[in-house]
PDB file of C-alpha atoms in Angstrom:
ATOM      1  CA  MET A   1     -29.743 -18.680  10.214  1.00 37.00           C
ATOM      2  CA  GLU A   2     -30.624 -15.793   7.949  1.00 46.00           C
ATOM      3  CA  SER A   3     -29.089 -15.790   4.497  1.00 49.00           C
ATOM      4  CA  ILE A   4     -25.975 -13.687   4.000  1.00 52.00           C
ATOM      5  CA  THR A   5     -24.919 -11.791   0.924  1.00 64.00           C
ATOM      6  CA  VAL A   6     -21.896 -12.703  -1.154  1.00 65.00           C
ATOM      7  CA  VAL A   7     -20.338  -9.315  -0.377  1.00 65.00           C
ATOM      8  CA  SER A   8     -20.679  -9.713   3.387  1.00 70.00           C
ATOM      9  CA  LEU A   9     -19.216 -13.222   3.164  1.00 65.00           C
ATOM     10  CA  LEU A  10     -16.258 -11.962   1.130  1.00 67.00           C
ATOM     11  CA  ASP A  11     -15.701  -9.137   3.627  1.00 68.00           C
ATOM     12  CA  VAL A  12     -15.464 -11.688   6.428  1.00 65.00           C
ATOM     13  CA  ILE A  13     -13.126 -13.917   4.419  1.00 66.00           C
ATOM     14  CA  GLY A  14     -11.013 -10.848   3.641  1.00 63.00           C
ATOM     15  CA  GLU A  15     -10.455 -10.332   7.360  1.00 63.00           C
ATOM     16  CA  LEU A  16      -8.512 -13.601   7.397  1.00 60.00           C
ATOM     17  CA  PHE A  17      -5.869 -12.054   5.179  1.00 64.00           C
ATOM     18  CA  SER A  18      -3.128  -9.614   6.113  1.00 60.00           C
ATOM     19  CA  ASP A  19      -3.869  -5.879   6.056  1.00 67.00           C
ATOM     20  CA  GLU A  20      -1.282  -5.727   3.275  1.00 74.00           C
ATOM     21  CA  VAL A  21      -3.254  -7.939   0.859  1.00 85.00           C
ATOM     22  CA  SER A  22      -6.022  -6.690  -1.444  1.00 89.00           C
ATOM     23  CA  ILE A  23      -8.703  -9.108  -2.642  1.00 90.00           C
ATOM     24  CA  ALA A  24     -10.525  -9.012  -5.996  1.00 92.00           C
ATOM     25  CA  VAL A  25     -13.242 -11.319  -7.343  1.00 91.00           C
ATOM     26  CA  SER A  26     -14.336 -11.347 -10.965  1.00 93.00           C
ATOM     27  CA  ASN A  27     -16.615 -13.259 -13.266  1.00 93.00           C
ATOM     28  CA  THR A  28     -15.233 -14.069 -16.717  1.00 94.00           C
ATOM     29  CA  LYS A  29     -15.474 -10.459 -17.917  1.00 94.00           C
ATOM     30  CA  GLU A  30     -15.558  -7.975 -15.039  1.00 95.00           C
ATOM     31  CA  TYR A  31     -14.809  -7.488 -11.367  1.00 95.00           C
ATOM     32  CA  ILE A  32     -17.721  -8.046  -8.989  1.00 92.00           C
ATOM     33  CA  TYR A  33     -15.958  -7.398  -5.660  1.00 91.00           C
ATOM     34  CA  TYR A  34     -12.852  -5.568  -4.476  1.00 92.00           C
ATOM     35  CA  ARG A  35     -11.356  -5.115  -0.997  1.00 89.00           C
ATOM     36  CA  PRO A  36      -8.282  -2.807  -1.034  1.00 89.00           C
ATOM     37  CA  SER A  37      -5.538  -2.940   1.576  1.00 84.00           C
ATOM     38  CA  LYS A  38      -3.565  -0.120   3.171  1.00 77.00           C
ATOM     39  CA  ARG A  39      -0.388  -1.312   1.477  1.00 77.00           C
ATOM     40  CA  VAL A  40      -1.509  -1.762  -2.135  1.00 82.00           C
ATOM     41  CA  ASP A  41      -4.625  -0.445  -3.880  1.00 86.00           C
ATOM     42  CA  LEU A  42      -5.233  -0.992  -7.599  1.00 91.00           C
ATOM     43  CA  LYS A  43      -8.312   1.298  -7.533  1.00 91.00           C
ATOM     44  CA  ILE A  44     -10.573  -1.429  -8.932  1.00 93.00           C
ATOM     45  CA  SER A  45     -14.341  -0.864  -8.849  1.00 93.00           C
ATOM     46  CA  PRO A  46     -17.086  -3.468  -9.323  1.00 91.00           C
ATOM     47  CA  GLY A  47     -18.041  -3.433 -12.986  1.00 94.00           C
ATOM     48  CA  ASP A  48     -14.519  -2.666 -14.221  1.00 95.00           C
ATOM     49  CA  PRO A  49     -13.461  -5.051 -17.012  1.00 95.00           C
ATOM     50  CA  VAL A  50     -10.767  -7.655 -16.403  1.00 95.00           C
ATOM     51  CA  LYS A  51      -7.976  -6.189 -18.497  1.00 92.00           C
ATOM     52  CA  LYS A  52      -5.638  -8.196 -20.657  1.00 91.00           C
ATOM     53  CA  GLY A  53      -2.276  -8.676 -18.966  1.00 89.00           C
ATOM     54  CA  THR A  54      -3.604  -8.759 -15.406  1.00 91.00           C
ATOM     55  CA  ILE A  55      -3.093 -11.830 -13.249  1.00 90.00           C
ATOM     56  CA  ALA A  56      -6.887 -12.361 -13.191  1.00 93.00           C
ATOM     57  CA  TYR A  57      -7.012 -12.351 -16.999  1.00 94.00           C
ATOM     58  CA  LYS A  58      -4.194 -14.885 -17.180  1.00 91.00           C
ATOM     59  CA  ALA A  59      -5.932 -17.222 -14.723  1.00 91.00           C
ATOM     60  CA  LEU A  60      -9.196 -17.000 -16.664  1.00 94.00           C
ATOM     61  CA  GLN A  61      -7.399 -17.815 -19.903  1.00 93.00           C
ATOM     62  CA  SER A  62      -5.360 -20.713 -18.531  1.00 91.00           C
ATOM     63  CA  GLU A  63      -8.167 -21.959 -16.255  1.00 90.00           C
ATOM     64  CA  GLN A  64      -5.568 -22.664 -13.579  1.00 88.00           C
ATOM     65  CA  LYS A  65      -3.816 -20.908 -10.719  1.00 86.00           C
ATOM     66  CA  GLU A  66      -1.457 -18.123 -11.802  1.00 86.00           C
ATOM     67  CA  SER A  67       1.100 -16.281  -9.679  1.00 80.00           C
ATOM     68  CA  GLU A  68       3.572 -13.650 -10.869  1.00 78.00           C
ATOM     69  CA  PHE A  69       4.778 -10.045 -10.749  1.00 76.00           C
ATOM     70  CA  ILE A  70       2.761  -7.532 -12.808  1.00 81.00           C
ATOM     71  CA  ASN A  71       4.395  -4.210 -13.694  1.00 77.00           C
ATOM     72  CA  ARG A  72       2.828  -0.767 -13.334  1.00 78.00           C
ATOM     73  CA  ASP A  73       1.653  -0.500 -16.967  1.00 81.00           C
ATOM     74  CA  ILE A  74      -1.911  -1.690 -16.280  1.00 85.00           C
ATOM     75  CA  PHE A  75      -2.959  -0.231 -12.923  1.00 87.00           C
ATOM     76  CA  GLY A  76      -0.247   2.394 -12.455  1.00 83.00           C
ATOM     77  CA  VAL A  77       1.387   0.478  -9.586  1.00 80.00           C
ATOM     78  CA  PRO A  78       3.365  -2.765  -9.626  1.00 79.00           C
ATOM     79  CA  TYR A  79       2.100  -5.753  -7.672  1.00 82.00           C
ATOM     80  CA  HIS A  80       2.534  -9.451  -7.058  1.00 80.00           C
ATOM     81  CA  GLY A  81      -0.671 -11.322  -7.798  1.00 84.00           C
ATOM     82  CA  MET A  82      -2.051 -14.796  -7.215  1.00 87.00           C
ATOM     83  CA  ALA A  83      -5.290 -15.689  -8.995  1.00 90.00           C
ATOM     84  CA  VAL A  84      -7.296 -18.901  -8.689  1.00 90.00           C
ATOM     85  CA  PRO A  85     -10.197 -19.582 -11.091  1.00 91.00           C
ATOM     86  CA  PHE A  86     -13.394 -21.216  -9.874  1.00 89.00           C
ATOM     87  CA  LEU A  87     -15.597 -23.547 -11.913  1.00 86.00           C
ATOM     88  CA  ASN A  88     -19.183 -24.764 -11.778  1.00 84.00           C
ATOM     89  CA  ASN A  89     -19.825 -28.186 -13.321  1.00 85.00           C
ATOM     90  CA  GLY A  90     -16.589 -27.860 -15.252  1.00 84.00           C
ATOM     91  CA  VAL A  91     -17.405 -24.412 -16.629  1.00 89.00           C
ATOM     92  CA  ILE A  92     -15.224 -21.493 -15.525  1.00 90.00           C
ATOM     93  CA  GLU A  93     -17.233 -18.728 -13.895  1.00 91.00           C
ATOM     94  CA  GLY A  94     -14.564 -16.359 -12.602  1.00 91.00           C
ATOM     95  CA  CYS A  95     -11.575 -16.096 -10.304  1.00 92.00           C
ATOM     96  CA  VAL A  96     -10.381 -14.804  -6.953  1.00 91.00           C
ATOM     97  CA  THR A  97      -7.215 -12.704  -6.909  1.00 91.00           C
ATOM     98  CA  ALA A  98      -4.930 -11.888  -3.985  1.00 89.00           C
ATOM     99  CA  ILE A  99      -2.869  -8.729  -4.596  1.00 88.00           C
ATOM    100  CA  PHE A 100       0.382  -8.327  -2.679  1.00 82.00           C
ATOM    101  CA  PRO A 101       2.697  -5.287  -2.503  1.00 77.00           C
ATOM    102  CA  THR A 102       5.949  -5.646  -4.395  1.00 70.00           C
ATOM    103  CA  LEU A 103       9.122  -6.513  -2.593  1.00 59.00           C
ATOM    104  CA  THR A 104      11.640  -3.773  -1.889  1.00 51.00           C
ATOM    105  CA  GLU A 105      14.148  -2.979  -4.613  1.00 54.00           C
ATOM    106  CA  GLY A 106      17.167  -3.595  -2.413  1.00 56.00           C
ATOM    107  CA  LYS A 107      18.174   0.060  -2.278  1.00 67.00           C
ATOM    108  CA  SER A 108      19.427   1.503   0.998  1.00 81.00           C
ATOM    109  CA  VAL A 109      19.413   5.228   0.144  1.00 88.00           C
ATOM    110  CA  VAL A 110      17.013   7.824  -1.191  1.00 90.00           C
ATOM    111  CA  THR A 111      18.493  10.606  -3.325  1.00 93.00           C
ATOM    112  CA  LEU A 112      17.042  14.031  -2.536  1.00 93.00           C
ATOM    113  CA  LYS A 113      16.903  16.998  -4.861  1.00 93.00           C
ATOM    114  CA  THR A 114      18.077  20.135  -3.062  1.00 92.00           C
ATOM    115  CA  ASN A 115      18.757  23.700  -4.173  1.00 90.00           C
ATOM    116  CA  ASP A 116      22.414  22.810  -4.744  1.00 88.00           C
ATOM    117  CA  GLY A 117      22.052  19.426  -6.417  1.00 93.00           C
ATOM    118  CA  TRP A 118      21.331  15.918  -5.161  1.00 94.00           C
ATOM    119  CA  VAL A 119      22.092  14.297  -1.808  1.00 93.00           C
ATOM    120  CA  PRO A 120      21.999  10.502  -1.213  1.00 93.00           C
ATOM    121  CA  VAL A 121      20.527   9.841   2.245  1.00 93.00           C
ATOM    122  CA  PRO A 122      20.496   6.415   3.954  1.00 92.00           C
ATOM    123  CA  PHE A 123      17.000   5.175   4.792  1.00 92.00           C
ATOM    124  CA  SER A 124      18.007   5.002   8.460  1.00 91.00           C
ATOM    125  CA  GLU A 125      18.538   8.792   8.541  1.00 95.00           C
ATOM    126  CA  VAL A 126      15.114   9.660   7.085  1.00 96.00           C
ATOM    127  CA  TYR A 127      12.552  10.972   9.586  1.00 97.00           C
ATOM    128  CA  TYR A 128       9.532  10.999   7.294  1.00 97.00           C
ATOM    129  CA  PHE A 129       8.167  11.570   3.794  1.00 97.00           C
ATOM    130  CA  GLU A 130       5.526  14.233   3.262  1.00 97.00           C
ATOM    131  CA  ALA A 131       3.253  14.892   0.281  1.00 94.00           C
ATOM    132  CA  LYS A 132       2.735  18.648  -0.013  1.00 93.00           C
ATOM    133  CA  ASP A 133       2.172  21.057  -2.893  1.00 91.00           C
ATOM    134  CA  ARG A 134       2.198  18.171  -5.397  1.00 90.00           C
ATOM    135  CA  LYS A 135       5.703  17.182  -4.354  1.00 92.00           C
ATOM    136  CA  THR A 136       7.182  14.568  -2.033  1.00 95.00           C
ATOM    137  CA  HIS A 137       9.325  16.229   0.617  1.00 96.00           C
ATOM    138  CA  VAL A 138      11.899  14.076   2.411  1.00 96.00           C
ATOM    139  CA  HIS A 139      12.921  15.115   5.929  1.00 96.00           C
ATOM    140  CA  SER A 140      16.179  13.573   7.137  1.00 95.00           C
ATOM    141  CA  GLN A 141      18.844  14.133   9.771  1.00 93.00           C
ATOM    142  CA  ASN A 142      21.207  16.142   7.575  1.00 90.00           C
ATOM    143  CA  ALA A 143      19.203  17.207   4.534  1.00 91.00           C
ATOM    144  CA  LEU A 144      15.788  18.356   3.385  1.00 94.00           C
ATOM    145  CA  GLY A 145      14.783  17.892  -0.227  1.00 95.00           C
ATOM    146  CA  THR A 146      12.224  16.559  -2.689  1.00 96.00           C
ATOM    147  CA  HIS A 147      11.884  13.394  -4.705  1.00 94.00           C
ATOM    148  CA  LYS A 148      10.047  12.555  -7.936  1.00 89.00           C
ATOM    149  CA  ASN A 149       8.350   9.480  -6.451  1.00 86.00           C
ATOM    150  CA  SER A 150       4.861   9.768  -4.972  1.00 86.00           C
ATOM    151  CA  LEU A 151       4.145   8.435  -1.486  1.00 86.00           C
ATOM    152  CA  GLN A 152       2.347   5.496  -3.077  1.00 77.00           C
ATOM    153  CA  GLU A 153       5.463   4.639  -5.097  1.00 78.00           C
ATOM    154  CA  PHE A 154       7.630   4.946  -1.986  1.00 85.00           C
ATOM    155  CA  GLU A 155       5.387   2.430  -0.219  1.00 79.00           C
ATOM    156  CA  TYR A 156       6.619  -0.220  -2.668  1.00 70.00           C
ATOM    157  CA  ILE A 157      10.346   0.463  -2.398  1.00 76.00           C
ATOM    158  CA  LEU A 158      10.829   1.327   1.273  1.00 83.00           C
ATOM    159  CA  PRO A 159      11.625  -1.513   3.710  1.00 80.00           C
ATOM    160  CA  LYS A 160       8.223  -2.187   5.282  1.00 77.00           C
ATOM    161  CA  GLU A 161       9.723  -3.196   8.627  1.00 80.00           C
ATOM    162  CA  ASN A 162      10.968   0.398   9.076  1.00 88.00           C
ATOM    163  CA  PHE A 163       8.503   2.635   7.222  1.00 91.00           C
ATOM    164  CA  ILE A 164       4.758   2.916   7.794  1.00 90.00           C
ATOM    165  CA  ARG A 165       2.103   4.958   6.014  1.00 90.00           C
ATOM    166  CA  CYS A 166       0.250   6.749   8.811  1.00 92.00           C
ATOM    167  CA  HIS A 167      -1.685   9.385   6.844  1.00 92.00           C
ATOM    168  CA  ARG A 168      -2.481  10.135   3.221  1.00 89.00           C
ATOM    169  CA  SER A 169       0.263  12.778   3.396  1.00 94.00           C
ATOM    170  CA  PHE A 170       2.893  10.999   5.521  1.00 96.00           C
ATOM    171  CA  ILE A 171       5.111   7.923   5.663  1.00 95.00           C
ATOM    172  CA  VAL A 172       7.243   7.732   8.822  1.00 97.00           C
ATOM    173  CA  ASN A 173      10.387   5.885   9.841  1.00 96.00           C
ATOM    174  CA  VAL A 174       9.303   3.988  12.969  1.00 94.00           C
ATOM    175  CA  ASN A 175      12.890   4.082  14.272  1.00 94.00           C
ATOM    176  CA  GLN A 176      12.686   7.888  14.351  1.00 96.00           C
ATOM    177  CA  ILE A 177       9.526   8.031  16.505  1.00 96.00           C
ATOM    178  CA  LYS A 178      10.312   9.322  19.991  1.00 95.00           C
ATOM    179  CA  GLU A 179       6.820   9.106  21.519  1.00 95.00           C
ATOM    180  CA  ILE A 180       3.205   8.422  20.528  1.00 94.00           C
ATOM    181  CA  TYR A 181       0.414  10.579  21.962  1.00 91.00           C
ATOM    182  CA  PRO A 182      -3.325   9.839  21.799  1.00 89.00           C
ATOM    183  CA  ASP A 183      -5.349  12.425  19.914  1.00 85.00           C
ATOM    184  CA  SER A 184      -9.068  12.889  19.287  1.00 76.00           C
ATOM    185  CA  HIS A 185     -11.284  10.435  17.379  1.00 73.00           C
ATOM    186  CA  SER A 186      -9.024   7.384  17.882  1.00 72.00           C
ATOM    187  CA  THR A 187      -6.083   9.091  16.211  1.00 88.00           C
ATOM    188  CA  PHE A 188      -2.511   9.694  17.351  1.00 90.00           C
ATOM    189  CA  LEU A 189       0.289  12.222  17.163  1.00 93.00           C
ATOM    190  CA  LEU A 190       3.838  11.030  16.602  1.00 95.00           C
ATOM    191  CA  ALA A 191       6.632  13.009  18.244  1.00 96.00           C
ATOM    192  CA  MET A 192       9.596  12.520  15.920  1.00 96.00           C
ATOM    193  CA  ARG A 193      13.222  12.726  16.998  1.00 95.00           C
ATOM    194  CA  ASN A 194      13.659  15.950  15.005  1.00 94.00           C
ATOM    195  CA  GLY A 195      10.984  17.660  17.128  1.00 95.00           C
ATOM    196  CA  GLU A 196       8.207  17.517  14.522  1.00 95.00           C
ATOM    197  CA  LYS A 197       4.753  16.081  15.261  1.00 95.00           C
ATOM    198  CA  ILE A 198       3.132  13.872  12.622  1.00 95.00           C
ATOM    199  CA  PRO A 199      -0.568  12.900  12.675  1.00 94.00           C
ATOM    200  CA  VAL A 200      -1.870   9.355  12.362  1.00 93.00           C
ATOM    201  CA  SER A 201      -5.242   9.647  10.642  1.00 90.00           C
ATOM    202  CA  GLN A 202      -8.286   7.665  11.704  1.00 87.00           C
ATOM    203  CA  SER A 203      -8.247   5.575   8.519  1.00 83.00           C
ATOM    204  CA  TYR A 204      -4.700   4.391   9.287  1.00 86.00           C
ATOM    205  CA  SER A 205      -4.872   4.223  13.096  1.00 86.00           C
ATOM    206  CA  SER A 206      -5.895   0.553  13.490  1.00 84.00           C
ATOM    207  CA  TYR A 207      -3.376  -0.527  10.831  1.00 81.00           C
ATOM    208  CA  PHE A 208      -0.690   1.556  12.541  1.00 85.00           C
ATOM    209  CA  ARG A 209      -1.456   0.096  15.979  1.00 85.00           C
ATOM    210  CA  LYS A 210      -1.413  -3.426  14.625  1.00 83.00           C
ATOM    211  CA  LEU A 211       1.968  -3.052  12.951  1.00 82.00           C
ATOM    212  CA  LEU A 212       3.534  -1.438  16.038  1.00 85.00           C
ATOM    213  CA  GLY A 213       1.823  -3.850  18.402  1.00 85.00           C
ATOM    214  CA  PHE A 214       0.029  -1.561  20.876  1.00 84.00           C
TER     215      PHE A 214
END
């Protein structure tokens, strides 16, 4: 059998994990491999230093498995991490880190900013979130408004069983999808219950199909 590269091996191993888990591998000083997920992306690049305060840094320092919540101060997004160091002849050489999206915050409403003030809207009444003109627009059954959170931030607080990122500009409530139509290049169009049509981009199509089971 021909030899395989470390990167190709890690890519295959990464396929064993959920689409929601990112994988990072580092030596004792810097990252040498990173596989982002659709659900959480810390924007790590090979060659980036292992920063103090990260779960990888803590595992390297303790030389044992570490698992905890890391706030948004380091990478700009919060995450749950699990890092396991690896040794060679008793000498630590690096660690492998699994990066999980944070759990939901337990909220059941999103508060929209409208021309007249603010309107609390239950998650169940939201059709979709749209990033447009540097703002996040929230489309719901009885109100249309904006919110200060980015789509990436909403991905960490919305209940993942109901909301799916389907495009860099859209997160949809799966309970508000009326029909799904095939589109060109392995993409889809979502007919929402409010009459709007939302695209599923090619980069999210396989993830979207897997989560909805079709």
